[in-house]
């Protein structure tokens, strides 16, 4: 209610000063009617109709008036416009969704960062693959170059269809504590667009390139995904989620602010985009007898989840107090990060 009221007040006071010319008009009175009764009274409509019959400015005139000529507009016209605004609001043109529009919120990451975040999956097969290139002597392919894929009309492809180009890293991702296999890291390399098509193969143009593309790289249907929005008003539900930092988009022994890392907790554990995780020091402390035990928990940084899969999440490190590495523990933090 406060936001709606504030919007209406801004509208009223944004009316040009010339509106208060030769005719008296009580902003307070009309505003009270609008707020308490859900709109203006029928009397306002009659006044507006009478004004039109008397040859005064019409509602259309009001919309077209320049500020310098607004002294000819009386209170009935202004009341009619105010009523129109309120009716538009009440009819659904400006519902609560208007104020909660995603376009007015902040995305969790830049679009390209979101598209290229990558993920960890138990397996990765793809929908097809790149089998050759127009320039067959090349090993790597880039923007605007032509490539061939092993799918065609019989697979339902059409001209203009787009596909993600991805590949799985050769090294598998293991659990840092148990050593058990988690899966493979999959990186996003680009987007291709079908330009020629036959029964069992197609020619595609590399529409966008994030990394060098090679033969054997897999393709997945392009879904036009957009970076998710963060709703600052959404209640943060408590979650008891702990896990590990299991890999990073770029292979490194140390990660810091701005890096994309992967956690071994995902949708199946209740993780959602926007969730924040503390990254905790996993160093062991050597005791006097030569044995080791976990040291006291120390927060090394914080990361916010920008994309989720069933068994994993991609998170952007936003706060870095110390270097972070594969094997560090993570735990859910009930907060929001910009």
Coordinates of C-alpha atoms in Angstrom, one line a residue:
X1 CA 0.0 0.0 0.0
X2 CA 2.8 2.4 0.8
X3 CA 4.4 1.9 -2.7
X4 CA 1.0 2.4 -4.4
X5 CA 0.3 5.5 -2.4
X6 CA 3.8 6.9 -3.1
X7 CA 3.3 6.3 -6.8
X8 CA 0.0 8.3 -6.8
X9 CA 1.5 11.2 -4.7
X10 CA 4.4 11.4 -7.2
X11 CA 1.9 11.6 -10.0
X12 CA -0.1 14.4 -8.4
X13 CA 2.9 16.6 -7.5
X14 CA 4.3 16.0 -11.0
X15 CA 1.4 18.0 -12.5
X16 CA 2.7 21.3 -13.9
X17 CA 2.5 24.3 -11.7
X18 CA 0.2 26.0 -14.2
X19 CA -2.6 23.7 -13.2
X20 CA -3.2 25.7 -10.1
X21 CA -3.9 28.8 -12.1
X22 CA -7.3 30.7 -12.0
X23 CA -9.3 27.7 -10.7
X24 CA -9.1 26.3 -7.2
X25 CA -8.4 22.6 -6.8
X26 CA -8.0 20.7 -3.5
X27 CA -5.3 18.0 -4.0
X28 CA -5.9 16.7 -0.5
X29 CA -9.7 16.3 -1.0
X30 CA -9.4 14.4 -4.2
X31 CA -6.5 12.3 -2.9
X32 CA -8.6 11.4 0.2
X33 CA -11.5 10.3 -2.1
X34 CA -9.1 8.1 -4.2
X35 CA -7.5 6.4 -1.3
X36 CA -10.5 5.8 1.0
X37 CA -13.2 5.1 -1.7
X38 CA -11.0 3.3 -4.3
X39 CA -11.4 6.2 -6.8
X40 CA -13.1 9.5 -7.4
X41 CA -16.8 10.1 -7.0
X42 CA -19.5 10.2 -9.6
X43 CA -19.6 14.0 -9.0
X44 CA -16.2 14.3 -10.4
X45 CA -17.4 12.6 -13.6
X46 CA -20.3 14.9 -13.8
X47 CA -18.1 18.0 -13.3
X48 CA -15.8 16.7 -16.1
X49 CA -18.7 16.1 -18.4
X50 CA -20.1 19.6 -17.7
X51 CA -16.8 21.1 -18.4
X52 CA -16.7 19.4 -21.8
X53 CA -20.2 20.6 -22.7
X54 CA -19.3 24.1 -21.7
X55 CA -16.6 24.1 -24.3
X56 CA -13.7 23.8 -21.8
X57 CA -10.7 21.6 -22.3
X58 CA -11.4 17.9 -22.8
X59 CA -9.4 15.0 -21.4
X60 CA -7.7 14.6 -24.8
X61 CA -6.8 18.3 -24.7
X62 CA -5.2 17.8 -21.3
X63 CA -3.0 15.0 -22.6
X64 CA -1.8 17.2 -25.4
X65 CA -1.2 20.4 -23.5
X66 CA 2.3 21.8 -23.2
X67 CA 3.2 23.0 -19.6
X68 CA 3.0 26.7 -20.8
X69 CA -0.7 26.4 -21.6
X70 CA -1.9 24.4 -18.6
X71 CA -3.4 27.4 -16.9
X72 CA -6.5 26.8 -18.9
X73 CA -7.1 23.4 -17.4
X74 CA -9.4 23.3 -14.3
X75 CA -9.7 20.9 -11.4
X76 CA -12.3 18.6 -13.1
X77 CA -9.9 17.7 -15.8
X78 CA -7.1 16.9 -13.4
X79 CA -9.5 14.9 -11.3
X80 CA -10.5 12.9 -14.4
X81 CA -6.9 12.1 -15.2
X82 CA -6.2 11.1 -11.6
X83 CA -9.3 8.9 -11.7
X84 CA -8.1 7.3 -15.0
X85 CA -4.8 6.5 -13.4
X86 CA -6.5 4.9 -10.4
X87 CA -8.9 2.9 -12.5
X88 CA -6.0 1.7 -14.6
X89 CA -4.2 0.5 -11.5
X90 CA -7.4 -1.2 -10.1
X91 CA -8.1 -2.9 -13.5
X92 CA -4.8 -4.6 -13.5
X93 CA -2.7 -2.4 -15.7
X94 CA -0.6 -1.6 -12.6
X95 CA -1.1 -4.4 -10.2
X96 CA 1.4 -5.5 -7.6
X97 CA 3.2 -7.3 -10.4
X98 CA 4.0 -3.9 -11.9
X99 CA 6.1 -3.0 -8.9
X100 CA 7.6 -6.5 -8.6
X101 CA 8.5 -6.6 -12.3
X102 CA 11.8 -8.5 -12.8
X103 CA 13.1 -5.8 -15.1
X104 CA 13.1 -3.6 -12.0
X105 CA 15.2 -6.1 -10.0
X106 CA 18.9 -6.9 -10.3
X107 CA 20.1 -10.0 -12.1
X108 CA 22.3 -12.4 -10.1
X109 CA 25.0 -12.2 -12.7
X110 CA 25.8 -10.6 -16.0
X111 CA 24.1 -12.4 -18.9
X112 CA 27.3 -13.7 -20.4
X113 CA 28.6 -14.8 -17.0
X114 CA 25.4 -16.8 -16.5
X115 CA 25.5 -18.3 -20.0
X116 CA 29.1 -19.5 -19.6
X117 CA 28.9 -20.5 -16.0
X118 CA 29.1 -24.2 -16.8
X119 CA 28.0 -27.0 -14.5
X120 CA 28.9 -30.4 -12.9
X121 CA 26.8 -33.3 -13.9
X122 CA 26.9 -37.0 -13.2
X123 CA 27.1 -37.7 -17.0
X124 CA 26.9 -35.7 -20.1
X125 CA 26.0 -37.1 -23.6
X126 CA 24.6 -34.1 -25.5
X127 CA 22.0 -34.0 -28.3
X128 CA 24.6 -34.4 -31.0
X129 CA 28.1 -33.3 -31.9
X130 CA 30.2 -31.2 -34.2
X131 CA 31.7 -33.6 -36.8
X132 CA 33.7 -31.4 -39.1
X133 CA 34.1 -27.8 -40.4
X134 CA 33.9 -26.0 -43.7
X135 CA 37.6 -25.3 -43.4
X136 CA 38.5 -28.9 -42.5
X137 CA 42.2 -28.2 -42.1
X138 CA 41.6 -26.3 -38.9
X139 CA 41.6 -27.8 -35.4
X140 CA 39.8 -25.0 -33.7
X141 CA 36.9 -22.9 -34.9
X142 CA 35.7 -19.4 -33.9
X143 CA 33.0 -16.8 -34.6
X144 CA 31.2 -16.9 -38.0
X145 CA 33.0 -20.0 -39.2
X146 CA 31.0 -22.9 -40.6
X147 CA 30.8 -26.3 -38.9
X148 CA 28.9 -29.5 -39.6
X149 CA 26.8 -31.5 -37.0
X150 CA 25.5 -35.0 -37.1
X151 CA 21.8 -34.1 -36.9
X152 CA 19.4 -33.1 -39.8
X153 CA 15.8 -33.2 -41.0
X154 CA 15.2 -36.7 -39.7
X155 CA 16.0 -35.4 -36.2
X156 CA 13.5 -32.6 -36.5
X157 CA 16.0 -29.8 -37.2
X158 CA 14.9 -26.7 -39.1
X159 CA 16.7 -23.7 -40.6
X160 CA 17.4 -21.1 -37.9
X161 CA 17.5 -23.6 -35.0
X162 CA 20.2 -22.8 -32.5
X163 CA 22.3 -25.0 -30.2
X164 CA 24.6 -24.6 -27.3
X165 CA 28.1 -26.0 -27.9
X166 CA 29.5 -27.7 -24.8
X167 CA 32.2 -30.1 -23.8
X168 CA 33.0 -32.2 -20.8
X169 CA 36.4 -32.0 -19.3
X170 CA 38.5 -35.1 -19.4
X171 CA 39.2 -35.1 -15.6
X172 CA 36.3 -36.3 -13.5
X173 CA 35.2 -34.4 -10.4
X174 CA 35.5 -36.3 -7.1
X175 CA 34.2 -35.8 -3.6
X176 CA 37.0 -34.1 -1.6
X177 CA 36.4 -36.1 1.5
X178 CA 35.4 -39.6 0.3
X179 CA 37.1 -39.5 -3.1
X180 CA 33.9 -40.9 -4.6
X181 CA 33.1 -39.9 -8.2
X182 CA 30.6 -37.0 -8.5
X183 CA 30.6 -36.5 -12.2
X184 CA 32.2 -34.3 -14.9
X185 CA 32.6 -30.6 -15.4
X186 CA 30.8 -29.3 -18.5
X187 CA 31.9 -26.0 -20.0
X188 CA 29.9 -23.8 -22.5
X189 CA 31.8 -22.9 -25.6
X190 CA 29.4 -21.1 -27.8
X191 CA 26.1 -21.0 -29.8
X192 CA 25.6 -22.2 -33.4
X193 CA 22.8 -21.6 -35.8
X194 CA 21.6 -24.0 -38.6
X195 CA 22.0 -22.5 -42.1
X196 CA 21.8 -25.6 -44.3
X197 CA 20.1 -28.9 -43.6
X198 CA 19.8 -32.3 -45.2
X199 CA 18.4 -35.6 -43.8
X200 CA 21.2 -36.7 -41.4
X201 CA 23.5 -33.7 -41.2
X202 CA 23.4 -29.9 -41.1
X203 CA 25.7 -27.0 -41.7
X204 CA 25.8 -24.4 -38.9
X205 CA 27.4 -21.0 -38.4
X206 CA 29.1 -20.2 -35.1
X207 CA 26.8 -17.5 -33.9
X208 CA 28.7 -16.8 -30.7
X209 CA 32.0 -18.1 -29.4
X210 CA 33.1 -18.1 -25.8
X211 CA 36.0 -20.6 -26.2
X212 CA 37.6 -22.3 -29.1
X213 CA 35.4 -25.0 -30.6
X214 CA 36.6 -28.4 -31.7
X215 CA 35.4 -31.5 -33.4
X216 CA 33.6 -33.8 -31.0
X217 CA 32.2 -31.0 -28.9
X218 CA 28.6 -31.7 -28.0
X219 CA 25.5 -29.7 -28.9
X220 CA 22.3 -29.1 -26.8
X221 CA 19.1 -27.3 -27.9
X222 CA 19.4 -23.5 -27.3
X223 CA 16.8 -22.5 -24.7
X224 CA 17.4 -18.7 -24.6
X225 CA 18.0 -18.8 -20.9
X226 CA 18.2 -15.5 -19.1
X227 CA 20.1 -14.7 -15.9
X228 CA 17.7 -15.1 -13.0
X229 CA 16.6 -12.1 -10.9
X230 CA 17.2 -11.5 -7.2
X231 CA 14.0 -10.4 -5.4
X232 CA 15.2 -8.2 -2.5
X233 CA 11.8 -8.5 -0.8
X234 CA 11.6 -12.3 -0.9
X235 CA 11.7 -13.9 2.5
X236 CA 14.8 -16.0 3.1
X237 CA 13.8 -19.4 4.4
X238 CA 16.2 -21.1 6.7
X239 CA 18.0 -24.1 5.1
X240 CA 20.3 -26.6 6.7
X241 CA 22.6 -27.2 3.7
X242 CA 26.3 -28.0 3.9
X243 CA 28.6 -29.2 1.2
X244 CA 32.0 -28.7 -0.5
X245 CA 33.6 -26.5 -3.1
X246 CA 34.3 -29.3 -5.6
X247 CA 35.7 -27.5 -8.7
X248 CA 35.9 -24.2 -10.6
X249 CA 35.1 -23.1 -14.1
X250 CA 38.8 -22.5 -14.6
X251 CA 41.3 -25.0 -13.2
X252 CA 43.2 -23.3 -10.3
X253 CA 44.7 -24.0 -7.0
X254 CA 43.2 -20.9 -5.5
X255 CA 39.9 -19.0 -6.2
X256 CA 38.9 -15.5 -5.2
X257 CA 36.4 -12.7 -5.8
X258 CA 34.8 -12.9 -9.3
X259 CA 35.5 -16.6 -9.9
X260 CA 32.8 -19.1 -10.7
X261 CA 33.0 -22.2 -8.5
X262 CA 30.9 -25.4 -8.3
X263 CA 29.3 -26.8 -5.1
X264 CA 28.3 -30.4 -4.6
X265 CA 24.8 -29.3 -3.5
X266 CA 22.0 -28.5 -6.0
X267 CA 18.3 -28.6 -6.6
X268 CA 17.9 -32.0 -4.9
X269 CA 19.3 -30.5 -1.7
X270 CA 17.0 -27.4 -1.9
X271 CA 19.4 -25.0 -3.4
X272 CA 18.0 -22.1 -5.4
X273 CA 19.5 -19.3 -7.5
X274 CA 20.3 -16.4 -5.2
X275 CA 21.2 -18.6 -2.2
X276 CA 24.3 -17.5 -0.4
X277 CA 27.0 -19.9 0.9
X278 CA 29.8 -19.2 3.3
X279 CA 33.1 -20.8 2.2
X280 CA 34.9 -22.1 5.3
X281 CA 38.5 -22.9 5.9
X282 CA 39.2 -26.6 5.6
X283 CA 42.8 -26.5 7.0
X284 CA 43.8 -29.1 9.5
X285 CA 45.7 -28.2 12.6
X286 CA 48.7 -30.2 13.7
X287 CA 48.6 -31.1 17.4
X288 CA 51.6 -31.5 19.7
X289 CA 51.5 -35.3 19.3
X290 CA 51.9 -34.9 15.6
X291 CA 48.3 -35.8 14.8
X292 CA 45.9 -33.5 12.9
X293 CA 42.3 -32.3 13.5
X294 CA 40.1 -29.8 11.8
X295 CA 40.7 -26.2 12.9
X296 CA 38.1 -23.8 14.2
X297 CA 35.7 -22.8 11.4
X298 CA 36.9 -19.6 9.7
X299 CA 34.9 -17.9 6.9
X300 CA 37.2 -17.3 3.9
X301 CA 34.5 -15.8 1.6
X302 CA 31.0 -15.9 0.4
X303 CA 29.4 -17.0 -2.9
X304 CA 26.0 -16.6 -4.4
X305 CA 24.4 -19.3 -6.5
X306 CA 23.7 -18.2 -10.1
X307 CA 22.6 -21.5 -11.6
X308 CA 21.5 -24.9 -10.3
X309 CA 21.5 -28.5 -11.5
X310 CA 20.2 -31.6 -9.7
X311 CA 23.4 -32.5 -7.9
X312 CA 25.4 -29.3 -8.1
X313 CA 25.4 -25.5 -8.2
X314 CA 27.4 -22.8 -10.0
X315 CA 28.2 -19.9 -7.6
X316 CA 29.9 -16.6 -8.0
X317 CA 32.4 -15.6 -5.3
X318 CA 31.3 -12.1 -4.2
X319 CA 33.3 -11.7 -0.9
X320 CA 36.9 -13.0 -0.6
X321 CA 38.7 -12.7 2.7
X322 CA 41.3 -15.3 1.8
X323 CA 42.0 -17.6 -1.1
X324 CA 39.6 -20.5 -1.5
X325 CA 40.3 -23.9 -2.9
X326 CA 38.8 -27.2 -3.9
X327 CA 37.8 -29.1 -0.8
X328 CA 36.8 -26.1 1.3
X329 CA 33.5 -26.6 3.1
X330 CA 30.4 -24.5 2.3
X331 CA 27.3 -23.8 4.4
X332 CA 24.1 -22.0 3.6
X333 CA 23.9 -18.4 4.9
X334 CA 20.5 -16.7 5.4
X335 CA 21.3 -13.5 3.6
X336 CA 21.3 -11.7 0.2
X337 CA 24.4 -10.5 -1.7
X338 CA 24.4 -7.9 -4.4

